[in-house]
Coordinates of C-alpha atoms in Angstrom, one line a residue:
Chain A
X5 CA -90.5 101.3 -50.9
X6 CA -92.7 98.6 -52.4
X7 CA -93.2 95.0 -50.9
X8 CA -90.2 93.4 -52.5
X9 CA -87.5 95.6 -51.3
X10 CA -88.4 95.0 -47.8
X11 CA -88.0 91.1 -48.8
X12 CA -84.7 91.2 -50.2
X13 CA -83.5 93.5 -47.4
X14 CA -85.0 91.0 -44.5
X15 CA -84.0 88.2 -46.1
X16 CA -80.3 89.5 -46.7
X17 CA -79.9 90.9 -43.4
X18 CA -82.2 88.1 -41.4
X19 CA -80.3 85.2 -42.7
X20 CA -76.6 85.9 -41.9
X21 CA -77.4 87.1 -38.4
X22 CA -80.2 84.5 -37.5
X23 CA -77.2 81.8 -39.1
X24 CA -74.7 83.7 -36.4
X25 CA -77.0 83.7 -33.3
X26 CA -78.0 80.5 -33.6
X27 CA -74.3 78.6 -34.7
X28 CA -71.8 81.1 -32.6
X29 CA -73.6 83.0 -30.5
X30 CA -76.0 80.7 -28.0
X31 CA -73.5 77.9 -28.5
X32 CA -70.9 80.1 -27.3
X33 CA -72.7 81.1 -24.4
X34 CA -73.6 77.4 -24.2
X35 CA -70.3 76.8 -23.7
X36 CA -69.9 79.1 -20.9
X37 CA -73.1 78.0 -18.7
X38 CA -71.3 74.3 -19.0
X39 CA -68.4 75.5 -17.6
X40 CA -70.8 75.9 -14.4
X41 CA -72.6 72.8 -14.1
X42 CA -72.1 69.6 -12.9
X43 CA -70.8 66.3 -14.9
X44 CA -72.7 62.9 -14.8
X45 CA -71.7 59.8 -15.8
X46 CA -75.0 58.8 -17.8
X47 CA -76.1 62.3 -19.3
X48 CA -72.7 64.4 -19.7
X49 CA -73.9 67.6 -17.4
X50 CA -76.5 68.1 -14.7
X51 CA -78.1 71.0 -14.3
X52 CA -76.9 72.2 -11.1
X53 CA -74.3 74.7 -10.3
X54 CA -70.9 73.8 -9.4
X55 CA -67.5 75.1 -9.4
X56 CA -66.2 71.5 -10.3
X57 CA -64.7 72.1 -14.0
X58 CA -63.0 74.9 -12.9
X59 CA -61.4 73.9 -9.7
X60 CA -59.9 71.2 -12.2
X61 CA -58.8 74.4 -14.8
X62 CA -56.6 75.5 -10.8
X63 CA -55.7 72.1 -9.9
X64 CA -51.6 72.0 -9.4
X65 CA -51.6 69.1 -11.6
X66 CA -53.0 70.3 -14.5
X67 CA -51.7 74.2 -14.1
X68 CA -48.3 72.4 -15.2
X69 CA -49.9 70.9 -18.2
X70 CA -51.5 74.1 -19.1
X71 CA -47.6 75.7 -18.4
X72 CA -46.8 73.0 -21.0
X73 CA -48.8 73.9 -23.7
X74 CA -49.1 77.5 -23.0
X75 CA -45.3 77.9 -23.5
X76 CA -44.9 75.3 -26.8
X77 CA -47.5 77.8 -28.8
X78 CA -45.7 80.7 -27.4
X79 CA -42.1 79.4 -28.3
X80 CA -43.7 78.3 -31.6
X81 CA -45.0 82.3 -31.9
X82 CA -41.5 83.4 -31.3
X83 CA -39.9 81.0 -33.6
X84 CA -42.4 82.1 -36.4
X85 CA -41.6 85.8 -35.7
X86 CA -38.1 85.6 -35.3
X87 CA -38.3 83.8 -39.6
X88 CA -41.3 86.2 -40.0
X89 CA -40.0 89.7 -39.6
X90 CA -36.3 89.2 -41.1
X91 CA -38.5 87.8 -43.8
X92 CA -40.7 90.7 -44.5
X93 CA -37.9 92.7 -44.5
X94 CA -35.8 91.3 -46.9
X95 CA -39.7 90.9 -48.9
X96 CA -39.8 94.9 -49.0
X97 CA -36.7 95.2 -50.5
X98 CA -38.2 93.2 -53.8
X99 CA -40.1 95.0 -56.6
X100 CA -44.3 95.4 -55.8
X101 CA -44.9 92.5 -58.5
X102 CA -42.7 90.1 -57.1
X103 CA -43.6 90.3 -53.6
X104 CA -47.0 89.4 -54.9
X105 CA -45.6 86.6 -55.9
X106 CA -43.8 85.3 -53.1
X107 CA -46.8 86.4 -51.4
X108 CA -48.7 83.9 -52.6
X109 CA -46.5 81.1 -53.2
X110 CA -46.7 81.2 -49.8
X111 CA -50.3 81.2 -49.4
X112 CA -50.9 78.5 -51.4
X113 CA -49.6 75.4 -49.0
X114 CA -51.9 76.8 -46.2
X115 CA -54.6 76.4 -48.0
X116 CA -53.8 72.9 -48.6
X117 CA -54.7 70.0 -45.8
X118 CA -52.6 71.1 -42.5
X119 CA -53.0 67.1 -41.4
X120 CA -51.2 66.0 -45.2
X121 CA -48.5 68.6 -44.0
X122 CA -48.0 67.5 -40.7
X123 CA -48.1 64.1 -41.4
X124 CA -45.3 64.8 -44.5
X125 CA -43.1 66.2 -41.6
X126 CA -43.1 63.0 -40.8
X127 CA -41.0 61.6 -43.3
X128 CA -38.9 65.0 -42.9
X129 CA -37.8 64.6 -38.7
X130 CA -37.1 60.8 -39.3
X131 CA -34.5 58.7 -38.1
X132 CA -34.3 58.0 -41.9
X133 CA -35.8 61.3 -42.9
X134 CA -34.3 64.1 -45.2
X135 CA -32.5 65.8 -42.7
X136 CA -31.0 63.3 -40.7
X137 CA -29.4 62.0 -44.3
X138 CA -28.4 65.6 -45.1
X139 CA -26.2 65.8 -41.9
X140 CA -25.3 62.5 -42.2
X141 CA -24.4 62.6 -45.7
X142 CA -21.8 66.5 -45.2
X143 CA -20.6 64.4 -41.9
X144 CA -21.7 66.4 -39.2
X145 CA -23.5 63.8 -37.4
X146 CA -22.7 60.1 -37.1
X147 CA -26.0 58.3 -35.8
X148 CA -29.2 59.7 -37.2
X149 CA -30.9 62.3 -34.6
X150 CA -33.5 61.4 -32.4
X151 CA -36.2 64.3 -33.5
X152 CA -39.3 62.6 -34.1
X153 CA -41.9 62.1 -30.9
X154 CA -40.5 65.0 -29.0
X155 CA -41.7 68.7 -27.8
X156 CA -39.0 69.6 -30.7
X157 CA -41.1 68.1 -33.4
X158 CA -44.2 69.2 -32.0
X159 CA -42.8 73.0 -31.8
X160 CA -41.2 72.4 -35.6
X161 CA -45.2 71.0 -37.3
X162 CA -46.5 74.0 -35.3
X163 CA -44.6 76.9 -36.3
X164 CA -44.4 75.1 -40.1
X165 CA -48.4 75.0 -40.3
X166 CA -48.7 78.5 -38.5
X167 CA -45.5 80.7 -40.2
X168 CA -47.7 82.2 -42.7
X169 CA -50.3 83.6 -40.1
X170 CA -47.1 85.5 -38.5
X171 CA -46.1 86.7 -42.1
X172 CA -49.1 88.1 -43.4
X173 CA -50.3 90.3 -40.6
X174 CA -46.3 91.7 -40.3
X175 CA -46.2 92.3 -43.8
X176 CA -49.8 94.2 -43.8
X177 CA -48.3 96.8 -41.0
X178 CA -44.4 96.9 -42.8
X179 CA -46.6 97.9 -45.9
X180 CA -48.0 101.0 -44.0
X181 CA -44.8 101.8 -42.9
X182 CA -44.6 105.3 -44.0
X183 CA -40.7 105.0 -45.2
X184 CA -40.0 108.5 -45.6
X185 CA -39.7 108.2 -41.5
X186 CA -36.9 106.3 -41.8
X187 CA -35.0 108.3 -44.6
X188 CA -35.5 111.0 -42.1
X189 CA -34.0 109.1 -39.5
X190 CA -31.2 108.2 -41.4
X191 CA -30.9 111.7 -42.6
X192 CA -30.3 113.2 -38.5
X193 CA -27.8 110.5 -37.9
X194 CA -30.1 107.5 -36.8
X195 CA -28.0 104.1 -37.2
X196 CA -29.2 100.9 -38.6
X197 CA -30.2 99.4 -35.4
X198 CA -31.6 102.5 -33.9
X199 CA -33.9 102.9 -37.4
X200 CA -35.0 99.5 -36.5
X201 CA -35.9 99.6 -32.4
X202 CA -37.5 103.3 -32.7
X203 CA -38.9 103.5 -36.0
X204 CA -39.9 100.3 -37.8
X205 CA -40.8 98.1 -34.6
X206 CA -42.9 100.3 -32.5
X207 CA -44.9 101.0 -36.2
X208 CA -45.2 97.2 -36.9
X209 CA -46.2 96.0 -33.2
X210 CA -50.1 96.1 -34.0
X211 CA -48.8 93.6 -37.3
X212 CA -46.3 91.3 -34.5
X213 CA -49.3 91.2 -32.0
X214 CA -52.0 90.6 -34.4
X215 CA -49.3 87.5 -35.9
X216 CA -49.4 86.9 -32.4
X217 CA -53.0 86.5 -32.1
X218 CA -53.5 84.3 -35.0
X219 CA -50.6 81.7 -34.3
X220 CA -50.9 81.2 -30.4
X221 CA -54.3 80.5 -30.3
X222 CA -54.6 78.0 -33.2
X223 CA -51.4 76.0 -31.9
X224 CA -53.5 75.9 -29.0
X225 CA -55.8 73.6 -30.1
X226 CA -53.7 71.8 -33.3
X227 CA -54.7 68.3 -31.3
X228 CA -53.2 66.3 -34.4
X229 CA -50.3 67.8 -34.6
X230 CA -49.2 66.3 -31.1
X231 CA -50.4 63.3 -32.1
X232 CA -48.6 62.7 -35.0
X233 CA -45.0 64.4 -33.9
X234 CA -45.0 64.1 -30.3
X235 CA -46.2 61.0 -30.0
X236 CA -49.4 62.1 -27.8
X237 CA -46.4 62.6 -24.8
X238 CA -46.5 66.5 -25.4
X239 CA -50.3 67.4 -24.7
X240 CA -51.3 70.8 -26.6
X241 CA -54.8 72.3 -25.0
X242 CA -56.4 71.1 -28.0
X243 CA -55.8 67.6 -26.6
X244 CA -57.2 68.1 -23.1
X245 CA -60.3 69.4 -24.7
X246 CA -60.9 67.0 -27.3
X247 CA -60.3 64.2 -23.9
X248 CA -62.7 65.9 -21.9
X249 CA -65.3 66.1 -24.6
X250 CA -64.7 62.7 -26.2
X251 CA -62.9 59.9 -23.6
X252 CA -63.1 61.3 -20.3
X253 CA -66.3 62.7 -20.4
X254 CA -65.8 65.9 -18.3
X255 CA -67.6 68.2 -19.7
X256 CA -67.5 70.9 -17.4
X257 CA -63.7 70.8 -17.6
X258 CA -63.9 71.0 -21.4
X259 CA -65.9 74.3 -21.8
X260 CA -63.9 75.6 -18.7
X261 CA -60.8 75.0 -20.6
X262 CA -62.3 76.8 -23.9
X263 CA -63.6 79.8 -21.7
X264 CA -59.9 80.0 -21.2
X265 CA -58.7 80.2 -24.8
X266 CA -61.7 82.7 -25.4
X267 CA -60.3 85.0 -22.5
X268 CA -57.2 84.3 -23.7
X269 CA -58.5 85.7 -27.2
X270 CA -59.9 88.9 -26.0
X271 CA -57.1 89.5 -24.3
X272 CA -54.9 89.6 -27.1
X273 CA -57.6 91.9 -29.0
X274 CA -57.4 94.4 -26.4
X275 CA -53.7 94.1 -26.5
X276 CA -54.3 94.8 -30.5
X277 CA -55.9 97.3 -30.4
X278 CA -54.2 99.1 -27.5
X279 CA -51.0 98.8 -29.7
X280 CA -52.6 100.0 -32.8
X281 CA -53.8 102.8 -31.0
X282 CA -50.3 104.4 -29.7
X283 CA -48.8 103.6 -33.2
X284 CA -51.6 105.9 -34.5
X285 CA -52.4 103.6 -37.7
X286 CA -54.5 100.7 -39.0
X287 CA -52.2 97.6 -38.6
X288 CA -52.4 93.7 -39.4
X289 CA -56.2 92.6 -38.7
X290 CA -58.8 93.4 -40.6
X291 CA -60.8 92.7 -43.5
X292 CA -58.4 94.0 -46.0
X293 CA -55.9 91.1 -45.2
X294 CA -58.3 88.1 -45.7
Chain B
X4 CA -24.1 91.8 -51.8
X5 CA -27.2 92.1 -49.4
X6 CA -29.3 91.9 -52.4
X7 CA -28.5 88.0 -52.7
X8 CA -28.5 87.4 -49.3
X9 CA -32.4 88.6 -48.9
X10 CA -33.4 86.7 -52.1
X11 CA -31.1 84.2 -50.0
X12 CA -33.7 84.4 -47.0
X13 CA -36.4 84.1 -49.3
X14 CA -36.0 81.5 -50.9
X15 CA -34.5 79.7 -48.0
X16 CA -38.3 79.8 -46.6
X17 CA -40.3 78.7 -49.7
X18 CA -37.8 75.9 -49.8
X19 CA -38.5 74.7 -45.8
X20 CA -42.5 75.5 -47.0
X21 CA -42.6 73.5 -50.0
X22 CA -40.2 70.5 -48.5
X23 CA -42.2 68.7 -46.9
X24 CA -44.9 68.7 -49.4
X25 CA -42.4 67.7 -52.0
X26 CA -41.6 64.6 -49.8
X27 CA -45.3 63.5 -49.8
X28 CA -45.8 63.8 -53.4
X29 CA -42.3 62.1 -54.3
X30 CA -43.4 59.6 -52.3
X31 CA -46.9 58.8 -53.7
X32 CA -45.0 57.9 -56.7
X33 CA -42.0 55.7 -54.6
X34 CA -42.5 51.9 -54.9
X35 CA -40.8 51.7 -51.4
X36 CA -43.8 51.6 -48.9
X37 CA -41.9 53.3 -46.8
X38 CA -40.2 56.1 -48.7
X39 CA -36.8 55.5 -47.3
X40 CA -35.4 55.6 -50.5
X41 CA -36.2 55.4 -54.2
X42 CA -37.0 52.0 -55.3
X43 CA -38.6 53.4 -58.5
X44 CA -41.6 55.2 -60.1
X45 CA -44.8 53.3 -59.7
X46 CA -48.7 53.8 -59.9
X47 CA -49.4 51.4 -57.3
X48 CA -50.5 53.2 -54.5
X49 CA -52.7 55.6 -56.5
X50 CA -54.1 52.3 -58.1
X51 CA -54.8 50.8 -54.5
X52 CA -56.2 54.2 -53.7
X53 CA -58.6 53.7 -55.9
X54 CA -59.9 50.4 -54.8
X55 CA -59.9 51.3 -51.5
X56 CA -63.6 51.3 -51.1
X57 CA -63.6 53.1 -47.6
X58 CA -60.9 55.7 -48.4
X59 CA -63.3 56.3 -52.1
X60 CA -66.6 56.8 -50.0
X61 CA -65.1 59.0 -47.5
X62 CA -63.9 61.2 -50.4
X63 CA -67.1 61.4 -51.6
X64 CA -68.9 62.6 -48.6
X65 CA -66.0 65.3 -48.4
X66 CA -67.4 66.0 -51.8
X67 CA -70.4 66.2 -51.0
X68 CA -69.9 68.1 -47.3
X69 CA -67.7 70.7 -49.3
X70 CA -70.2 71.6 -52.4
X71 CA -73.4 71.9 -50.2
X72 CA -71.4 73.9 -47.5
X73 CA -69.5 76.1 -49.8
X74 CA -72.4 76.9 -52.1
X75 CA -75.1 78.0 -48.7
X76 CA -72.3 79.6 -47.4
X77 CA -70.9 81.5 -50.3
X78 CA -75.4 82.2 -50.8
X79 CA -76.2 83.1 -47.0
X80 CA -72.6 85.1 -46.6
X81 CA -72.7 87.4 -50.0
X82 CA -76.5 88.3 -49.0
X83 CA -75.0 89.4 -45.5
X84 CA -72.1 91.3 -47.4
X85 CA -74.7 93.3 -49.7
X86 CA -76.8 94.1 -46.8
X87 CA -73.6 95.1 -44.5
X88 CA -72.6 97.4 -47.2
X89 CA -75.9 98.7 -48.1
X90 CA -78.3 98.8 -45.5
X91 CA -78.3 100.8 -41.7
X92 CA -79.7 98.5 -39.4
X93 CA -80.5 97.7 -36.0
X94 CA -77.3 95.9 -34.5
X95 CA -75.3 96.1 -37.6
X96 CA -72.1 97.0 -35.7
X97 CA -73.1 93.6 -33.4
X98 CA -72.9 91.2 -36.9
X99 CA -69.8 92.6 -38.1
X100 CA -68.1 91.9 -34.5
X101 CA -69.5 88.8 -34.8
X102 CA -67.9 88.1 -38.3
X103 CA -64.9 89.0 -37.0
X104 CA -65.1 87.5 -33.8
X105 CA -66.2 83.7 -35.6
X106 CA -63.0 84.2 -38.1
X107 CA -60.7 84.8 -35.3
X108 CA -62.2 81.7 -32.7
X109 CA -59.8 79.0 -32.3
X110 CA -61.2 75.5 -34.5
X111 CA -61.4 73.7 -31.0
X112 CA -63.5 76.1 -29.5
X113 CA -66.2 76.5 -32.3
X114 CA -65.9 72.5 -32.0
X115 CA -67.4 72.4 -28.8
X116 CA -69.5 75.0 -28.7
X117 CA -71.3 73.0 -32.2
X118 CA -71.3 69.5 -30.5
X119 CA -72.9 71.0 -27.1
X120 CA -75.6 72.3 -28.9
X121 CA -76.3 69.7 -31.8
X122 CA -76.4 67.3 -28.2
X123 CA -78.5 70.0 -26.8
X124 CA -80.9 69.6 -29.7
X125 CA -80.5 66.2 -30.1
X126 CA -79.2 67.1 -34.1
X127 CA -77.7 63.5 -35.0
X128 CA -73.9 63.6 -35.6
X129 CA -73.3 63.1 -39.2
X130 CA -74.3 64.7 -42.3
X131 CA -76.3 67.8 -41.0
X132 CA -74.3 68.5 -38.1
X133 CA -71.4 68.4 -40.1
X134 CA -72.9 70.9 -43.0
X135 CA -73.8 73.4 -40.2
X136 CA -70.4 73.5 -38.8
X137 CA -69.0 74.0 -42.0
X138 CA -71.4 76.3 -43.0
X139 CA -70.5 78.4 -40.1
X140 CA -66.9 78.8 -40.1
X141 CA -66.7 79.0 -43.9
X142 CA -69.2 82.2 -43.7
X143 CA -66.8 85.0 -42.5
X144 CA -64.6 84.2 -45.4
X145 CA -67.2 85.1 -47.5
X146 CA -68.8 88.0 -46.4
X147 CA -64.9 89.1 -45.9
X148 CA -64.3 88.5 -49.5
X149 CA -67.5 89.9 -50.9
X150 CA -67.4 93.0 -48.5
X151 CA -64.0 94.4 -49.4
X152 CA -65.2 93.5 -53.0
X153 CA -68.0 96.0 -52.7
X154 CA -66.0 98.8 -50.7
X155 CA -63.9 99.0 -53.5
X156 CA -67.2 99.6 -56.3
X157 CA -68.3 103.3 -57.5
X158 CA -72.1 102.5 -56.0
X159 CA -73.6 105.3 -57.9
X160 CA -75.0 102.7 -60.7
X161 CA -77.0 101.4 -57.9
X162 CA -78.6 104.7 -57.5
X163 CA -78.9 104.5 -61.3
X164 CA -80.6 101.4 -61.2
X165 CA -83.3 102.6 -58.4
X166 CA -84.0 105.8 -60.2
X167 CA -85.0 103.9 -63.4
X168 CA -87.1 101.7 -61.6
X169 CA -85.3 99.0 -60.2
X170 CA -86.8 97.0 -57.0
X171 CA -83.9 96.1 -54.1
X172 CA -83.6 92.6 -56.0
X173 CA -83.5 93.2 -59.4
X174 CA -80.5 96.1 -58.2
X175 CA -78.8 93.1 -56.3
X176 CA -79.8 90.7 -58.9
X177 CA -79.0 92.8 -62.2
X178 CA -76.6 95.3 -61.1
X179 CA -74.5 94.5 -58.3
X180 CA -74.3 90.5 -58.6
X181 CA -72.4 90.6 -62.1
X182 CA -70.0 93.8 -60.3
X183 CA -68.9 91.1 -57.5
X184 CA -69.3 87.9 -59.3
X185 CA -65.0 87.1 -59.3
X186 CA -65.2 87.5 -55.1
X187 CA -68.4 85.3 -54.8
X188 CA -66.8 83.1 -57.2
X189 CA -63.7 83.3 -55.3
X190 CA -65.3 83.2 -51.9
X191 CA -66.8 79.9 -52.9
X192 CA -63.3 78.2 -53.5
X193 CA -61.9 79.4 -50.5
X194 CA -65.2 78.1 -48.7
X195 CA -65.0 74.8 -50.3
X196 CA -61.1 74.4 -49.9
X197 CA -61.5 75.2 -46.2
X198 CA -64.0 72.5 -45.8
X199 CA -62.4 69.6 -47.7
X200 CA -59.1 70.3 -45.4
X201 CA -60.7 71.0 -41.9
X202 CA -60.0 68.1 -39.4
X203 CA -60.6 70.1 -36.0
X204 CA -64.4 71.4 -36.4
X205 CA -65.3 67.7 -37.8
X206 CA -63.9 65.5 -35.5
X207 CA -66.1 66.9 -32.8
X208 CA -69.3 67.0 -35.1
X209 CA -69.1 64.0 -37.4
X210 CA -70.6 60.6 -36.0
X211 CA -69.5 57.0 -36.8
X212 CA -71.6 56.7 -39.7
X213 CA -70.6 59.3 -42.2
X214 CA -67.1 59.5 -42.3
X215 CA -65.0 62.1 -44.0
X216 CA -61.7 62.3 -46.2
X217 CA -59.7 64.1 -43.7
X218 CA -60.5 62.2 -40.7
X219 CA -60.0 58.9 -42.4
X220 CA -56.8 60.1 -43.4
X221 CA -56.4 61.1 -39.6
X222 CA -56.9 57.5 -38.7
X223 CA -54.9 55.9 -41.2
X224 CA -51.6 57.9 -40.6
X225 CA -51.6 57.9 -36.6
X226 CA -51.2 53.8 -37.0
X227 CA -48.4 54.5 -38.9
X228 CA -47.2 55.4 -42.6
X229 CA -49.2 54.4 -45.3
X230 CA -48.6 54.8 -49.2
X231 CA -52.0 55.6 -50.3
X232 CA -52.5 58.7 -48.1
X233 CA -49.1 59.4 -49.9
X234 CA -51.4 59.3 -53.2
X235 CA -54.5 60.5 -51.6
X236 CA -52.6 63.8 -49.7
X237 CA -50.8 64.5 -53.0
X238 CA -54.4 64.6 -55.1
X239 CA -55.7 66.8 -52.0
X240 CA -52.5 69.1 -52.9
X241 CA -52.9 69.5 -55.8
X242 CA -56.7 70.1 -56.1
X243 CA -56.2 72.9 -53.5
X244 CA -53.7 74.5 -55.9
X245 CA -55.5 74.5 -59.0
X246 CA -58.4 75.9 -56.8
X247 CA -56.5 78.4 -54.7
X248 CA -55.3 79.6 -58.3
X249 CA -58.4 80.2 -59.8
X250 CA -59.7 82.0 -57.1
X251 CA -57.0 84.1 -56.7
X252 CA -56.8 84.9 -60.8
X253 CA -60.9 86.1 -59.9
X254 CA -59.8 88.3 -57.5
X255 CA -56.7 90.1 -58.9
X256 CA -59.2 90.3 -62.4
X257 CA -60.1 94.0 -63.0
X258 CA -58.1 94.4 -59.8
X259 CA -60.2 96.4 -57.1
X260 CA -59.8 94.0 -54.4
X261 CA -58.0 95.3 -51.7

């Protein structure tokens, strides 16, 4: 135990965590005590307790709002789960070596700038985009389709930017899957669907919630993808935020609204980790995914 | 029968994946400024890329954003992923809930939770502000990458090391630094790639005066379509490829990640 070793070990511990205190922790907590004072006009907050931001979170107007953007990430979940899990399963059936593969051909875009790909969809949900010239061109539409600027689009960029964050937690838990449960099954008689709703489901839920987890929340907040395919008509929470903080000036109402997505967050964790509880086995999150 | 049908499915979803991107590079290379159809190949747009003097400087303070952020997170996060693995500590279970926790908060949240205190602390929006936030949300990755690097390592030469006389740095800097090079190496790229693509985090904590690549681009395409973000997007693409690559050939090399 000479002088150096206690250097190396306070530096290597001290940094990280002072670097986490100070940038997520008191700014998180920041956010929170905001969400309890008052706005000004000239200097953003007062210090003075008030209710304010969140009687605005309650207010019947905005409650509908909320409805609206709550329900477009959760219909976006959905949509990525419903291509998610028929895709894993058809994934399991290939070789290890080339479900690397597909693995990470399908990595690679969502590393890539989500704006560039939001913005190619664009060109894609067109009057004179691809598919409107696809179905015009085998006939099964006449005038091009009105798809750009609509809760459609917005729902489409979303689940398009998000599908591989309800892929890879699904495939994690699938790959768990002890199989010989379902050769079992098979063996006493179970059919194909039953094999599917008692066996492979209830195993994968911790995968389909943590998917759940890590495509609701960001969609949330994806301001620019309502901007750029819904026209700014079809608000996303990430929108009202980024008002209250940069136009409006309503602070309170801001960190009241992200106080939300953070309870909405450890919800969804304690949902996790209820489900990976019953089904008895590590599942989608944790560091072994990343 | 079912066979081609799942490689069907498959390859029904890398096709929707890659489609759009295919578009955009198409495009870049489309002398129709609107992409409508093809009016023939053409280096225009990357040629007025290139002399757009706005669109040129904002690249280079993504550069520049993206190098200093990747390189003091990948040195700040691998120190925290040594000491994780190696040391007890009071409130080590709190920092690796906090990893997790910071890798799992929504963009939009760590947004405003950065611009309430940099306004707290009266930290100008621009350069600074914009390293810390980057800083911050690239460092989970990191330690992530390093850690499960480490789990994965026969420790014992550590012990080696210590019994021959080795101080705590010469063991991190001699022995277990060339063990976990490929996921430091790797956990840079990843760090650097997730900072030249964020838009969320920066468009809270960027000021007037230093803009980046990625909220120019933000700017340019809401007015409306514009050819050189065709050429501009389509470098970005490919540069995160060629990146993403390497760092995934680092990991899978002598294969104990995972």
């Amino acid at each position: 135990m000479n002088k150096q070793f206690n250097q190396f070990r306070f530096w290597a511990i001290g940094l990280a965590t002072s670097w986490l205190a100070l940038f997520v922790l008191v700014p998180s907590l920041m956010v929170l005590v905001v969400s309890f004072l008052t706005r000004d006009v000239d200097f953003l907050i007062k210090f003075e307790f008030s209710l304010a931001g969140w009687e605005s979170v309650f207010d019947p107007n905005f409650i509908a709002l909320l409805w609206d953007s709550l329900s477009m990430s959760m219909i976006t979940a959905v949509i990525c789960l419903m291509v998610a899990y028929p895709f894993v399963m058809c994934l399991m059936g290939l070789p290890q070596r080339w479900r690397g593969i597909v693995l990470f051909l399908l990595i690679v875009p969502f590393w890539t700038n989500s704006l560039v790909r939001i913005y190619a969809i664009q060109f894609l949900l067109g009057k004179k985009g691809l598919i409107n010239e696809a179905l015009q061109f085998i006939g099964l539409i006449d005038k091009p389709l009105d798809m750009l600027y609509s809760q459609f689009a917005v729902i489409f960029g979303l689940s398009y930017i998000l599908l591989p964050f309800m892929i890879l937690p699904i495939y994690s838990s699938m790959e768990r899957l002890d199989f010989r449960l379902l050769d079992a099954a098979k063996d006493l008689g179970a059919t194909t669907k039953q094999r599917l709703l008692r066996i492979t489901l209830p195993l994968t839920l911790p995968g389909i919630i943590a998917g759940f987890l890590m495509v609701v929340l960001p969609a949330m907040g994806m301001f620019f993808v309502s901007d750029l395919l819904g026209g700014s008509k079809h608000a996303l929470l990430g929108n009202v935020i980024k008002n209250q903080f940069i136009q409006t000036r309503d602070w309170p109402f801001g960190a009241a609204l992200s106080v939300l997505m953070i309870l909405l967050l450890s919800f969804m964790l304690w949902l996790y980790y209820r489900a990976t509880k019953m089904s008895n086995r590590e599942g989608g999150i944790n560091d072994s995914n990343f | 029968m079912t066979r081609i049908f799942k490689l069907g499915f498959i390859g029904l979803v890398l096709l929707y994946v890659y489609t759009p991107i295919m578009i955009l590079v198409v495009n870049s290379f489309n002398a129709s400024r609107y992409g409508n159809k093809w009016n023939g190949f053409t280096f225009n747009w990357y040629e007025k890329l290139f002399e757009n003097d706005s669109l040129m400087q904002a690249g280079w303070h993504t550069l520049q954003v993206g190098l200093t952020s990747a390189t003091a997170a990948t040195v700040i996060g691998t120190l925290a992923a040594v000491a994780l693995q190696r040391y007890r500590f009071y409130g080590k279970g709190a920092v690796s809930s906090l990893v997790f926790v910071t890798m799992l908060t929504p963009d939009i949240v760590m947004a405003i939770a950065l611009l309430i205190l940099f306004i707290t602390l009266g930290i100008e929006l621009g350069y600074i502000s914009l390293l810390i936030a980057h800083i911050t949300f690239c460092l989970p990755f990191v330690i992530i990458s390093v850690f499960s690097r480490l789990k994965g390592m026969d420790m014992s030469v550590t012990e080696a090391a210590r019994d021959l006389g080795a101080n705590e740095w010469q063991v991190f800097s001699k022995v277990i630094l060339p063990m976990i090079l490929p996921a430091v190496a790797s956990g840079w790229l990843l760090s650097f790639t997730l900072s030249i693509d964020d838009v969320i985090v920066s468009s809270f904590v960027t000021g007037p005066g230093y803009e980046i690549l990625p909220l120019k681009i933000y700017s340019m395409v809401r007015v409306g379509v514009s050819p050189e973000v065709n050429a501009i997007s389509t470098l970005l693409f490919v540069g995160s490829v060629v990146l993403i690559v390497i760092s995934q050939l680092l990991l899978r090399k002598r294969g104990s990640w995972k």
